Amino acid sequence: MVLNYIWIAFFFIAFIVGMAKMVFMGDTQVFPDMMNSTFSSAKTAFEISLGLTGVLAFWLGIMRVGERGGLINTFSRWLSPFFSKLFPDIPQNHPVYGNIFMNFAANMLGLDNAATPLGLKAMAGLQELNEQKDTASNPMIMFLVLNTSGLCIIPVSIMVYRAQLGAAQPTDIFIPILLATCTATLIGILVTALVQRINILDRTLLLGLGSILLFVSLVVWGFSRLDRESMNIVATTVSNILLFVIIIGFLFTGVKNKVNVYDAFVEGAKEGFQTAVRIIPYLVAILVSIGVFRASGAMDWMVAGVRECVAFLNLPSEWVEALPTALMKPLSGSGSRGMMVDEMTMFGADSFVGRLSCLLQGSTDTTFYILAVYFGSVNISKTRHAVSCGLCADICGSIAAILLCYMFFG
């Protein structure tokens, strides 16, 4: 229901802003631009889905091999004590725990192409346990918030953009981004647990979350001892080696347990193709509304309004110039990436605004895109508290990014 109101609001706000610009500013091009954006955004949605088809087919094929070979069940047994506390409505040792872990690990390593199909596989497993097929269950919402909070320990793409735009030390944003994204994830878990009445003080849950924080701290310590070139090389190499090890491990387990690996892969790949087709309408709906909202100029007006309020209150205003990246991030990954590059180009990669845009880009993930793709893949129309919890994590991650940028670079 919340997503329904937000989706409608995008169109109404765009219409009001468009009328205001045409009547009071004489901008006769605003409505042609808005209509053009509906066509271009619908085309983009289809192209994204088309681009996902091959990736989904491959990774869901590999996951099917892992299921037949028993590796997913093994992961489920290992992780059941922790995940059963975070997802109390899922039966212990259920295979979906393994899928959730694989998605979580891929996100942490910044492996977006692998994380999405693994997440869709996990969401399909959660839908099998869901009694109300059109309504998001508590485990679905917790899983979605874990994805939208965007915990990523190796932000390789952001460091590459900084290097391309002439940053003296492209990796200097590594630790601030890690701290900001950890903040968003922890806040997302806490808020969702509060709404779902999960006992966050449970000993097993605290031990698991503490272990994650310890692992992140060790990664920070290890990478802080490397120079920028070594950090980029190690991050890229380790991520891709781990990804290939996963593929080989799944295939080896299948062969060891006498599974017809090829047939299992093809069966899973067919499911990936069907999933890619199912998400097209949901992507079209969300991307067209975002495109119209941007084309109307509403985003620019929002930033200008914040700038005026900050100036009136006589508060530090440097962060406002990076606000477009924060506002765009929940809506569109490519849009926020473009904002980040534009701000680094305009102000300089090593400027406060340039660095802050990188922190905002890396602190959270694209909430509405993930919601449309993940829930759309299983035909969920009633999202309950998923949007509010996800946006809460986004806001806290963005605030943490601003404060950390002042702390490290201010």
mmCIF file of N, CA and C in Angstrom, residues 81-86 186 189-190 193 198-215:
data_model
loop_
_atom_site.group_PDB
_atom_site.id
_atom_site.type_symbol
_atom_site.label_atom_id
_atom_site.label_comp_id
_atom_site.label_asym_id
_atom_site.label_seq_id
_atom_site.Cartn_x
_atom_site.Cartn_y
_atom_site.Cartn_z
ATOM 1 N N PRO A 81 21.263 -21.673 13.339
ATOM 2 C CA PRO A 81 21.170 -21.100 14.696
ATOM 3 C C PRO A 81 21.065 -19.576 14.698
ATOM 4 N N PHE A 82 21.828 -18.902 13.800
ATOM 5 C CA PHE A 82 21.792 -17.443 13.747
ATOM 6 C C PHE A 82 20.570 -16.936 12.995
ATOM 7 N N PHE A 83 20.364 -17.463 11.785
ATOM 8 C CA PHE A 83 19.272 -16.971 10.955
ATOM 9 C C PHE A 83 17.901 -17.305 11.530
ATOM 10 N N SER A 84 17.793 -18.378 12.317
ATOM 11 C CA SER A 84 16.499 -18.719 12.918
ATOM 12 C C SER A 84 16.068 -17.669 13.942
ATOM 13 N N LYS A 85 17.039 -16.919 14.485
ATOM 14 C CA LYS A 85 16.712 -15.826 15.402
ATOM 15 C C LYS A 85 16.348 -14.553 14.644
ATOM 16 N N LEU A 86 17.035 -14.332 13.517
ATOM 17 C CA LEU A 86 16.761 -13.142 12.711
ATOM 18 C C LEU A 86 15.506 -13.328 11.859
ATOM 19 N N LEU A 186 22.876 -2.084 10.246
ATOM 20 C CA LEU A 186 22.506 -2.312 11.643
ATOM 21 C C LEU A 186 21.205 -1.595 12.003
ATOM 22 N N ILE A 189 18.313 -3.513 10.457
ATOM 23 C CA ILE A 189 17.991 -4.717 11.235
ATOM 24 C C ILE A 189 17.255 -4.352 12.520
ATOM 25 N N LEU A 190 17.747 -3.331 13.219
ATOM 26 C CA LEU A 190 17.137 -2.941 14.495
ATOM 27 C C LEU A 190 15.703 -2.450 14.310
ATOM 28 N N ALA A 193 13.500 -5.386 13.265
ATOM 29 C CA ALA A 193 13.311 -6.268 14.424
ATOM 30 C C ALA A 193 12.339 -5.664 15.421
ATOM 31 N N ILE A 198 11.152 -8.879 17.182
ATOM 32 C CA ILE A 198 12.217 -9.877 17.281
ATOM 33 C C ILE A 198 13.128 -9.481 18.437
ATOM 34 N N ASN A 199 13.514 -10.435 19.255
ATOM 35 C CA ASN A 199 14.377 -10.165 20.405
ATOM 36 C C ASN A 199 15.813 -9.953 19.928
ATOM 37 N N ILE A 200 16.187 -8.699 19.717
ATOM 38 C CA ILE A 200 17.512 -8.388 19.191
ATOM 39 C C ILE A 200 18.611 -8.649 20.218
ATOM 40 N N LEU A 201 18.233 -8.793 21.500
ATOM 41 C CA LEU A 201 19.216 -9.030 22.562
ATOM 42 C C LEU A 201 19.483 -10.514 22.788
ATOM 43 N N ASP A 202 18.903 -11.359 21.951
ATOM 44 C CA ASP A 202 19.182 -12.786 22.060
ATOM 45 C C ASP A 202 20.681 -13.047 21.911
ATOM 46 N N ARG A 203 21.218 -13.951 22.738
ATOM 47 C CA ARG A 203 22.654 -14.193 22.761
ATOM 48 C C ARG A 203 23.191 -14.656 21.398
ATOM 49 N N THR A 204 22.485 -15.566 20.756
ATOM 50 C CA THR A 204 22.929 -16.065 19.445
ATOM 51 C C THR A 204 22.944 -14.957 18.404
ATOM 52 N N LEU A 205 21.918 -14.098 18.442
ATOM 53 C CA LEU A 205 21.825 -13.008 17.481
ATOM 54 C C LEU A 205 22.939 -11.987 17.714
ATOM 55 N N LEU A 206 23.179 -11.657 18.981
ATOM 56 C CA LEU A 206 24.255 -10.715 19.305
ATOM 57 C C LEU A 206 25.611 -11.276 18.902
ATOM 58 N N LEU A 207 25.808 -12.577 19.113
ATOM 59 C CA LEU A 207 27.076 -13.214 18.729
ATOM 60 C C LEU A 207 27.270 -13.175 17.217
ATOM 61 N N GLY A 208 26.198 -13.427 16.475
ATOM 62 C CA GLY A 208 26.296 -13.404 15.013
ATOM 63 C C GLY A 208 26.588 -12.017 14.485
ATOM 64 N N LEU A 209 25.856 -11.016 14.994
ATOM 65 C CA LEU A 209 26.086 -9.640 14.549
ATOM 66 C C LEU A 209 27.482 -9.173 14.965
ATOM 67 N N GLY A 210 27.910 -9.577 16.173
ATOM 68 C CA GLY A 210 29.261 -9.228 16.626
ATOM 69 C C GLY A 210 30.333 -9.846 15.742
ATOM 70 N N SER A 211 30.085 -11.061 15.275
ATOM 71 C CA SER A 211 31.046 -11.720 14.387
ATOM 72 C C SER A 211 31.159 -10.988 13.055
ATOM 73 N N ILE A 212 30.011 -10.507 12.555
ATOM 74 C CA ILE A 212 30.029 -9.742 11.302
ATOM 75 C C ILE A 212 30.829 -8.453 11.486
ATOM 76 N N LEU A 213 30.596 -7.767 12.605
ATOM 77 C CA LEU A 213 31.330 -6.527 12.877
ATOM 78 C C LEU A 213 32.818 -6.800 13.043
ATOM 79 N N LEU A 214 33.163 -7.917 13.678
ATOM 80 C CA LEU A 214 34.577 -8.279 13.831
ATOM 81 C C LEU A 214 35.215 -8.552 12.470
ATOM 82 N N PHE A 215 34.489 -9.256 11.614
ATOM 83 C CA PHE A 215 34.999 -9.540 10.271
ATOM 84 C C PHE A 215 35.215 -8.249 9.491
#
